[in-house]
Coordinates of C-alpha atoms in Angstrom, one line a residue:
M37 CA -0.4 -0.3 -0.2
N38 CA 2.9 1.8 -0.7
D39 CA 0.7 4.0 -4.1
T40 CA -1.7 5.8 -4.5
I41 CA -4.4 4.3 -6.3
A42 CA -7.5 6.2 -7.8
A43 CA -10.8 5.8 -9.6
I44 CA -14.6 7.1 -11.2
A45 CA -16.7 6.4 -7.7
T46 CA -20.1 6.8 -9.6
A47 CA -22.0 5.4 -12.2
Q48 CA -20.4 5.8 -15.7
A49 CA -23.2 7.2 -17.0
P50 CA -24.7 10.7 -17.3
S51 CA -25.7 12.8 -14.1
A52 CA -25.5 15.8 -11.9
I53 CA -22.7 14.4 -10.4
G54 CA -19.6 12.5 -11.0
I55 CA -17.2 11.7 -8.0
L56 CA -13.6 11.3 -8.5
R57 CA -11.5 8.9 -5.5
L58 CA -7.8 8.8 -4.7
S59 CA -6.2 7.0 -1.4
G60 CA -2.6 6.6 -0.7
P61 CA 0.7 8.7 0.4
D62 CA 0.4 11.2 -2.4
T63 CA -2.5 12.1 -2.3
C64 CA -2.4 16.0 -1.7
A65 CA 0.7 15.4 -3.8
I66 CA -1.6 14.5 -6.7
L67 CA -4.2 17.4 -5.6
D68 CA -1.5 20.1 -6.1
G69 CA -1.4 18.8 -9.4
V70 CA -5.2 18.2 -11.0
F71 CA -7.4 20.5 -9.0
C72 CA -6.6 24.6 -8.1
P73 CA -8.7 26.0 -5.8
K74 CA -10.1 29.3 -6.0
N75 CA -9.0 31.0 -2.7
G76 CA -5.6 30.2 -4.1
K77 CA -4.3 28.0 -1.4
P78 CA -2.9 24.7 -2.8
M79 CA -5.3 21.5 -1.4
S80 CA -2.5 20.3 1.1
A81 CA -2.5 23.9 2.7
Q82 CA -6.2 22.9 3.0
D83 CA -8.3 21.9 6.6
G84 CA -9.4 19.0 5.6
R85 CA -12.8 17.5 5.7
N86 CA -14.1 21.1 3.8
M87 CA -15.0 21.4 1.1
V88 CA -13.0 23.8 -1.4
Y89 CA -14.4 25.1 -4.8
G90 CA -11.7 24.9 -8.0
T91 CA -10.7 23.9 -11.0
L92 CA -10.1 20.2 -12.5
L93 CA -6.7 20.5 -14.2
D94 CA -6.3 17.9 -17.3
S95 CA -2.1 17.0 -17.3
A96 CA -1.7 20.2 -19.6
G97 CA -2.9 22.6 -16.9
R98 CA -6.7 22.8 -18.9
V99 CA -9.6 23.6 -17.3
I100 CA -12.1 20.4 -17.5
D101 CA -14.5 21.4 -14.9
N102 CA -15.2 23.7 -12.1
A103 CA -15.4 21.3 -9.4
L104 CA -14.7 21.0 -5.5
C105 CA -12.9 18.8 -3.6
V106 CA -12.4 17.4 0.2
L107 CA -9.4 15.8 1.5
F108 CA -9.3 13.2 4.5
R109 CA -6.4 12.9 6.0
A110 CA -5.4 10.0 7.8
P111 CA -5.6 8.2 9.6
N112 CA -8.8 10.2 10.2
S113 CA -10.5 8.6 6.4
Y114 CA -12.5 5.9 5.0
T115 CA -9.1 3.9 4.3
G116 CA -6.9 4.7 6.8
E117 CA -4.9 6.9 4.5
D118 CA -4.8 10.7 3.3
C119 CA -7.5 10.5 1.2
A120 CA -9.8 12.8 -1.1
E121 CA -12.5 12.7 -3.1
I122 CA -13.9 15.0 -6.5
H123 CA -17.2 16.5 -7.2
C124 CA -17.7 17.5 -10.6
H125 CA -20.4 17.1 -12.7
G126 CA -21.7 13.8 -14.0
S127 CA -20.2 13.4 -17.3
P128 CA -18.2 9.9 -18.5
I129 CA -16.0 12.6 -20.3
V130 CA -14.9 15.1 -17.7
L131 CA -15.1 11.5 -15.1
N132 CA -12.6 10.0 -17.8
E133 CA -10.7 13.3 -18.2
G134 CA -10.3 13.9 -14.6
L135 CA -8.9 10.3 -14.3
T136 CA -6.5 10.7 -16.7
S137 CA -5.3 13.2 -15.0
L138 CA -4.8 11.7 -11.5
F139 CA -2.8 9.2 -13.3
A140 CA -0.5 11.5 -14.8
K141 CA 0.2 12.8 -11.7
G142 CA 1.4 9.3 -10.1
A143 CA -1.8 7.4 -9.1
R144 CA -2.7 4.1 -10.6
Q145 CA -5.8 2.6 -11.4
A146 CA -7.5 1.1 -8.4
K147 CA -8.6 -2.4 -7.8
G148 CA -12.3 -3.5 -7.3
G149 CA -12.9 -3.1 -3.9
E150 CA -9.4 -1.8 -3.0
F151 CA -10.3 1.7 -1.3
T152 CA -12.5 -0.4 1.2
R153 CA -9.4 -3.4 1.2
R154 CA -6.8 -0.5 2.9
A155 CA -9.6 -0.1 5.4
F156 CA -9.7 -3.1 6.5
L157 CA -6.3 -3.8 6.1
N158 CA -5.7 0.1 8.5
G159 CA -7.9 -1.9 10.7
R160 CA -10.7 1.0 10.3
M161 CA -12.9 -1.7 9.6
D162 CA -13.3 -5.8 10.1
L163 CA -13.9 -8.1 7.2
I164 CA -18.0 -9.0 8.7
Q165 CA -18.0 -4.2 8.6
A166 CA -16.3 -5.1 4.8
E167 CA -19.1 -7.2 3.7
A168 CA -22.0 -5.1 4.7
V169 CA -20.6 -2.3 2.5
V170 CA -21.3 -4.6 -0.4
D171 CA -24.2 -5.7 1.4
L172 CA -25.6 -2.1 1.7
I173 CA -25.0 -1.2 -2.5
D174 CA -26.8 -4.4 -3.5
A175 CA -29.6 -4.2 -1.0
E176 CA -32.8 -4.0 -2.5
T177 CA -35.4 -3.5 0.5
A178 CA -35.1 -1.0 3.0
E179 CA -35.2 -3.4 5.7
A180 CA -31.8 -5.0 4.5
A181 CA -30.7 -2.2 3.7
R182 CA -31.1 -0.6 7.7
N183 CA -29.1 -4.4 8.1
A184 CA -26.3 -3.8 6.4
V185 CA -26.2 -0.3 8.0
G186 CA -25.9 -1.9 11.0
Q187 CA -23.2 -4.2 10.4
L188 CA -21.2 -1.6 9.1
S189 CA -21.4 0.7 12.6
G190 CA -20.5 -2.3 14.1
T191 CA -23.2 -4.2 15.6
L192 CA -22.8 -7.7 14.4
S193 CA -18.8 -7.2 14.9
R194 CA -19.5 -6.2 18.7
T195 CA -21.3 -9.3 19.3
V196 CA -18.8 -11.2 17.8
E197 CA -16.1 -10.0 19.6
E198 CA -17.6 -10.7 23.3
I199 CA -17.9 -14.1 22.1
Y200 CA -14.1 -14.0 21.3
E201 CA -13.0 -12.6 24.5
A202 CA -15.0 -14.2 27.0
L203 CA -13.4 -17.4 24.8
M204 CA -9.7 -15.5 24.8
A205 CA -10.3 -15.9 28.8
V206 CA -11.1 -19.6 28.7
V207 CA -7.8 -19.8 26.7
S208 CA -6.0 -17.9 29.1
R209 CA -6.2 -19.9 32.3
F210 CA -6.6 -23.2 30.6
Y211 CA -2.5 -22.5 29.0
A212 CA -2.3 -21.9 33.4
V213 CA -2.8 -25.3 33.3
V214 CA -0.5 -26.8 30.6
D215 CA 2.2 -24.3 31.6
Y216 CA 1.7 -25.7 35.3
P217 CA 0.1 -30.2 35.5
D218 CA 0.9 -30.4 39.0
E219 CA -2.1 -28.1 40.1
D220 CA -5.7 -28.8 40.1
I221 CA -8.5 -27.1 38.7
E222 CA -10.4 -25.8 41.7
D223 CA -14.3 -26.5 41.1
L224 CA -15.0 -22.9 41.8
Q225 CA -12.7 -22.7 38.6
R226 CA -14.2 -25.3 36.6
A227 CA -17.4 -24.4 37.1
E228 CA -16.9 -21.1 35.4
L229 CA -15.8 -21.9 32.7
L230 CA -18.0 -24.1 32.0
D231 CA -20.8 -21.8 32.8
T232 CA -18.6 -19.5 29.9
L233 CA -18.3 -22.0 27.6
R234 CA -22.1 -22.4 27.9
R235 CA -22.9 -18.7 27.6
S236 CA -20.6 -18.7 24.4
E237 CA -22.5 -21.7 23.0
N238 CA -25.5 -20.3 23.1
K239 CA -25.3 -17.0 22.2
L240 CA -23.2 -19.3 18.4
Q241 CA -26.0 -20.8 18.4
E242 CA -28.5 -17.5 18.2
L243 CA -26.6 -16.2 15.5
L244 CA -26.5 -18.7 13.3
A245 CA -30.0 -19.5 13.9
T246 CA -30.3 -15.8 12.1
F247 CA -28.7 -17.3 9.5
S248 CA -32.2 -18.6 7.7
R249 CA -33.9 -14.8 7.5
G250 CA -30.3 -12.9 7.1
K251 CA -30.6 -15.0 3.9
L252 CA -34.2 -13.9 3.0
L253 CA -33.5 -10.5 3.6
K254 CA -30.7 -10.3 1.4
S255 CA -31.4 -12.3 -1.3
G256 CA -35.1 -13.0 -1.8
V257 CA -37.2 -15.4 -0.9
P258 CA -37.0 -18.1 -3.9
T259 CA -40.8 -18.1 -4.6
V260 CA -42.4 -20.9 -7.5
I261 CA -45.7 -20.3 -9.2
L262 CA -47.7 -24.1 -9.9
G263 CA -50.1 -25.1 -11.0
K264 CA -51.3 -27.0 -14.4
P265 CA -51.4 -25.6 -17.7
N266 CA -54.0 -22.2 -18.5
A267 CA -54.5 -22.0 -14.7
G268 CA -53.3 -18.4 -14.4
K269 CA -49.5 -19.0 -13.8
S270 CA -48.1 -16.4 -15.6
S271 CA -51.3 -14.0 -15.2
L272 CA -50.2 -14.4 -11.9
L273 CA -46.4 -13.4 -12.3
N274 CA -47.6 -10.2 -14.0
A275 CA -50.2 -8.9 -12.0
L276 CA -47.6 -9.1 -9.3
L277 CA -45.2 -7.4 -11.3
G278 CA -47.4 -4.7 -12.4
Y279 CA -46.4 -4.9 -16.4
E280 CA -46.4 -8.1 -18.5
R281 CA -43.5 -10.3 -18.2
A282 CA -44.9 -13.3 -19.1
I283 CA -47.0 -14.0 -22.2
V284 CA -50.7 -14.6 -21.5
T285 CA -53.0 -16.4 -24.2
D286 CA -55.5 -19.3 -24.0
V287 CA -53.6 -22.1 -25.9
A288 CA -52.9 -24.4 -22.7
G289 CA -48.0 -24.8 -22.6
T290 CA -47.1 -21.2 -23.6
T291 CA -44.9 -21.4 -20.9
R292 CA -41.9 -23.5 -21.9
D293 CA -40.1 -22.8 -19.6
T294 CA -39.0 -20.5 -15.8
V295 CA -39.3 -16.7 -16.1
E296 CA -37.6 -15.5 -13.0
E297 CA -38.4 -11.7 -11.8
K298 CA -37.9 -9.9 -8.6
V299 CA -41.1 -8.2 -6.8
R300 CA -40.5 -6.0 -3.4
L301 CA -43.5 -6.3 -1.4
D302 CA -43.2 -3.8 1.8
H303 CA -40.5 -4.9 3.6
V304 CA -40.2 -8.7 1.8
L305 CA -38.2 -9.5 -1.5
L306 CA -39.5 -12.3 -3.9
R307 CA -37.9 -14.1 -6.0
L308 CA -40.5 -15.2 -8.4
I309 CA -39.8 -18.1 -10.7
D310 CA -43.6 -18.5 -13.2
T311 CA -43.3 -22.7 -13.9
A312 CA -44.0 -24.5 -17.1
G313 CA -47.8 -26.1 -16.2
I314 CA -47.5 -29.5 -14.5
R315 CA -49.1 -32.2 -16.1
E316 CA -47.6 -35.6 -18.0
T317 CA -47.3 -34.4 -21.6
A318 CA -45.1 -36.1 -25.2
D319 CA -44.5 -32.9 -26.0
S320 CA -40.1 -33.0 -25.4
V321 CA -40.0 -29.9 -25.0
E322 CA -42.9 -29.0 -22.9
K323 CA -41.2 -32.6 -20.6
I324 CA -37.9 -30.5 -20.4
G325 CA -40.6 -27.9 -18.9
V326 CA -42.0 -29.4 -16.8
E327 CA -38.8 -31.1 -14.8
R328 CA -37.5 -27.8 -15.0
S329 CA -40.7 -26.4 -13.0
R330 CA -40.0 -29.8 -10.5
V331 CA -36.5 -28.4 -9.7
A332 CA -37.5 -24.9 -9.1
A333 CA -39.4 -26.1 -6.4
G334 CA -37.3 -28.3 -4.6
K335 CA -35.0 -24.9 -4.0
A336 CA -38.0 -22.4 -3.5
S337 CA -39.2 -21.7 -0.2
L338 CA -43.0 -20.6 -1.3
A339 CA -45.0 -22.2 -3.2
L340 CA -47.9 -20.1 -4.8
L341 CA -49.6 -23.0 -6.3
V342 CA -52.6 -21.7 -8.6
L343 CA -55.4 -23.3 -8.8
D344 CA -58.6 -22.5 -11.9
G345 CA -61.4 -21.6 -10.1
S346 CA -63.4 -22.0 -12.6
A347 CA -62.9 -25.8 -12.6
P348 CA -63.5 -28.5 -10.8
L349 CA -60.2 -30.0 -9.5
D350 CA -58.6 -33.2 -11.7
A351 CA -56.2 -34.8 -11.6
E352 CA -53.4 -32.6 -13.2
D353 CA -54.6 -29.7 -10.0
E354 CA -53.5 -33.0 -7.9
A355 CA -50.3 -33.3 -9.5
A356 CA -49.4 -29.7 -9.1
I357 CA -50.5 -30.4 -5.9
A358 CA -48.2 -33.1 -4.9
V359 CA -45.1 -30.8 -6.3
A360 CA -45.7 -28.2 -4.5
E361 CA -47.0 -29.4 -0.7
G362 CA -43.3 -30.3 -1.1
V363 CA -42.3 -26.4 -0.7
A364 CA -41.8 -24.8 3.0
N365 CA -44.4 -22.8 2.7
L366 CA -47.6 -23.2 0.6
V367 CA -50.3 -20.5 -0.4
V368 CA -53.3 -22.4 -2.4
I369 CA -55.0 -19.2 -4.8
V370 CA -58.0 -19.9 -6.5
N371 CA -57.6 -18.3 -9.0
K372 CA -60.3 -16.4 -12.1
A373 CA -63.2 -14.9 -9.7
D374 CA -64.1 -13.0 -12.3
L375 CA -65.7 -16.4 -14.0
P376 CA -68.8 -18.5 -12.0
R377 CA -67.0 -20.6 -9.7
R378 CA -66.7 -24.7 -9.9
I379 CA -64.0 -25.2 -7.6
D380 CA -64.8 -26.3 -4.0
V381 CA -63.3 -24.0 -2.2
G382 CA -65.0 -24.8 1.1
A383 CA -62.6 -28.4 0.7
L384 CA -59.4 -26.5 -0.2
A385 CA -59.8 -24.5 3.1
D386 CA -60.2 -28.0 4.7
R387 CA -57.2 -29.9 3.3
F388 CA -55.4 -25.7 3.5
D389 CA -54.3 -23.8 5.5
N390 CA -53.8 -20.4 2.9
V391 CA -56.4 -20.1 0.8
I392 CA -57.0 -17.1 -1.1
S393 CA -59.3 -16.1 -3.9
L394 CA -58.5 -13.7 -7.0
S395 CA -58.6 -12.3 -10.1
A396 CA -54.9 -12.5 -12.0
K397 CA -56.9 -10.0 -14.6
T398 CA -58.9 -7.7 -12.9
G399 CA -56.6 -7.6 -9.9
E400 CA -59.6 -8.9 -7.7
G401 CA -57.9 -10.5 -4.7
I402 CA -54.5 -9.6 -5.2
T403 CA -53.7 -6.9 -1.9
T404 CA -55.0 -9.3 0.1
L405 CA -52.4 -11.7 -1.7
T406 CA -49.6 -10.0 -1.5
D407 CA -50.6 -8.7 2.6
H408 CA -50.8 -12.4 3.3
I409 CA -47.2 -13.2 2.2
T410 CA -45.8 -10.2 3.7
S411 CA -47.0 -11.7 7.2
L412 CA -46.0 -15.0 6.3
Y413 CA -42.7 -13.5 6.8
P414 CA -42.6 -10.6 9.6
A415 CA -40.0 -7.6 9.8
G416 CA -38.9 -9.3 13.0
S417 CA -37.7 -7.5 16.2
A418 CA -33.6 -8.7 15.9
A419 CA -31.1 -6.0 16.1
Q420 CA -30.8 -3.5 13.7
G421 CA -26.9 -5.2 11.7
E422 CA -27.3 -8.5 14.1
L423 CA -28.1 -10.8 10.8
L424 CA -26.1 -13.3 9.3
T425 CA -26.4 -12.8 5.4
N426 CA -23.5 -15.0 3.4
A427 CA -22.8 -18.4 3.8
R428 CA -19.3 -17.8 5.1
Q429 CA -20.6 -15.4 8.2
A430 CA -22.8 -19.0 8.9
G431 CA -20.3 -21.4 8.2
A432 CA -17.6 -19.7 10.9
V433 CA -20.2 -19.2 13.3
S434 CA -21.0 -23.0 12.8
R435 CA -17.3 -23.9 13.2
A436 CA -17.3 -22.3 16.2
W437 CA -20.9 -23.2 17.8
N438 CA -19.1 -27.3 17.2
A439 CA -16.3 -26.5 18.3
V440 CA -17.7 -25.1 21.7
R441 CA -19.9 -27.5 22.7
E442 CA -17.0 -29.8 21.8
A443 CA -14.8 -28.0 24.4
R444 CA -17.4 -27.7 26.8
S445 CA -18.3 -31.6 26.2
A446 CA -15.0 -32.4 27.1
L447 CA -14.2 -30.4 30.6
R448 CA -17.5 -31.8 31.9
I449 CA -16.5 -35.3 31.7
G450 CA -13.1 -34.4 32.9
M451 CA -10.4 -34.8 29.2
T452 CA -7.6 -33.7 29.8
P453 CA -7.1 -29.4 30.1
D454 CA -4.6 -29.7 26.6
V455 CA -7.9 -31.7 24.9
V456 CA -10.9 -28.9 26.2
L457 CA -7.6 -25.7 25.1
S458 CA -7.3 -27.3 21.2
D459 CA -11.1 -27.2 21.4
V460 CA -11.9 -23.6 21.9
E461 CA -8.5 -22.3 20.4
N462 CA -10.7 -23.7 17.3
A463 CA -13.3 -21.9 18.0
L464 CA -11.2 -19.2 18.4
S465 CA -10.1 -19.5 14.8
A466 CA -13.4 -20.0 13.2
L467 CA -14.5 -16.0 14.9
G468 CA -11.1 -15.0 13.8
E469 CA -11.4 -15.7 9.6
L470 CA -15.3 -14.3 10.1
N471 CA -14.0 -10.9 11.1
G472 CA -10.5 -10.9 10.3
K473 CA -8.4 -11.8 12.9
S474 CA -7.4 -14.9 11.5
L475 CA -5.8 -13.6 8.3
R476 CA -6.0 -15.7 5.0
E477 CA -5.3 -14.1 1.8
D478 CA -7.1 -16.1 -0.4
L479 CA -9.8 -15.7 1.5
V480 CA -9.3 -11.7 2.0
A481 CA -9.5 -11.6 -2.1
T482 CA -12.4 -13.6 -2.5
I483 CA -14.4 -11.1 -0.2
F484 CA -13.4 -8.0 -2.1
S485 CA -13.1 -9.4 -5.3
R486 CA -16.8 -8.8 -5.2
F487 CA -16.8 -5.2 -5.2
C488 CA -17.1 -2.8 -7.9
V489 CA -14.2 -0.3 -8.9
G490 CA -14.0 2.9 -6.7
K491 CA -15.1 0.9 -3.4

């Protein structure tokens, strides 16, 4: 990190404002070469954290744009180094000319995530907070954004740190026992250690339990729309999306492949998958579509089973029901409420917990359906930022939890201190991988590869 990096931090599209970012030891010198403040003082002599009005110059000293510049001096910056932003008009030409000027004065192109990676390596944030930066940028619901900003503020990191420190206290005691094997563990000390391990185990278990909700919060609820051909599945997809995404005709079997879209219902993000109608068919293409419908159902968390309310249940409906019943959450939708009803809704209500009548064609009952879906996935009461949101985090917490359980079991049955110590150190290693205290270069590289350039 001995060089200075630069990048365009805003989207490469015409906009009102565009931002160039700069970080590294030569930040002030480079700014003095490309930015001319109107107050006559070079940027290196300006106070930090103040917007300064001036002109952005190209490599030949010609004015590119009137702009604002702000300097963040180390260590009180995003990266922990001298860092700066130049705010100019959001023309891609202006931004690229400005970036070229920064390169001419000695900066190099920043790699994806390199600003945040420097923040991590300089101790400005841990790996959990670094991942929260990406989650915040990618958030598709307000609740996902709130959880991400909570993680960025350190809510989850503090929880992990508390567990880490408690286990470190256990390690320090056991090292004393291992170093002095002739000393017996006093009953009170053993009881205290067992209690510490129990509390750590419970906290890790509670933390791990947040992953299922955190994953749905971040990625959305995988939702499959099932039913026999021409029941109204594609019409329902279009009604939920609010526009004509799928082709709708009176011809059965129009949908031959899965159609995927996202829709936000209040705090819930659904990953909708419209599927081919479930039925026996000799058509080779439709047969592939039906198989893909079954595969999609196997991966879904929510099934919207669409039944044609203008016709009684038949064998094809029962085939779709059999597939839908394998999904964790099931909502039965009696469609075509705008037509005379021939299906026995009472019998369906006896058979299924969630039955909703609607017309995907007219929109009648759609609000009832969306309200019901959001009730299945309540916002919850977990503190902002306490949800695990990716498999890496959950895997590390799971390994730590299992290691603490093993340590507690070993201590309870009277195993030698070195056995207990080994298990606790395994837990510490997993937690260190979670927050970055145990640095693995390949892991760090993988995490920061998800970032965009400029962040």
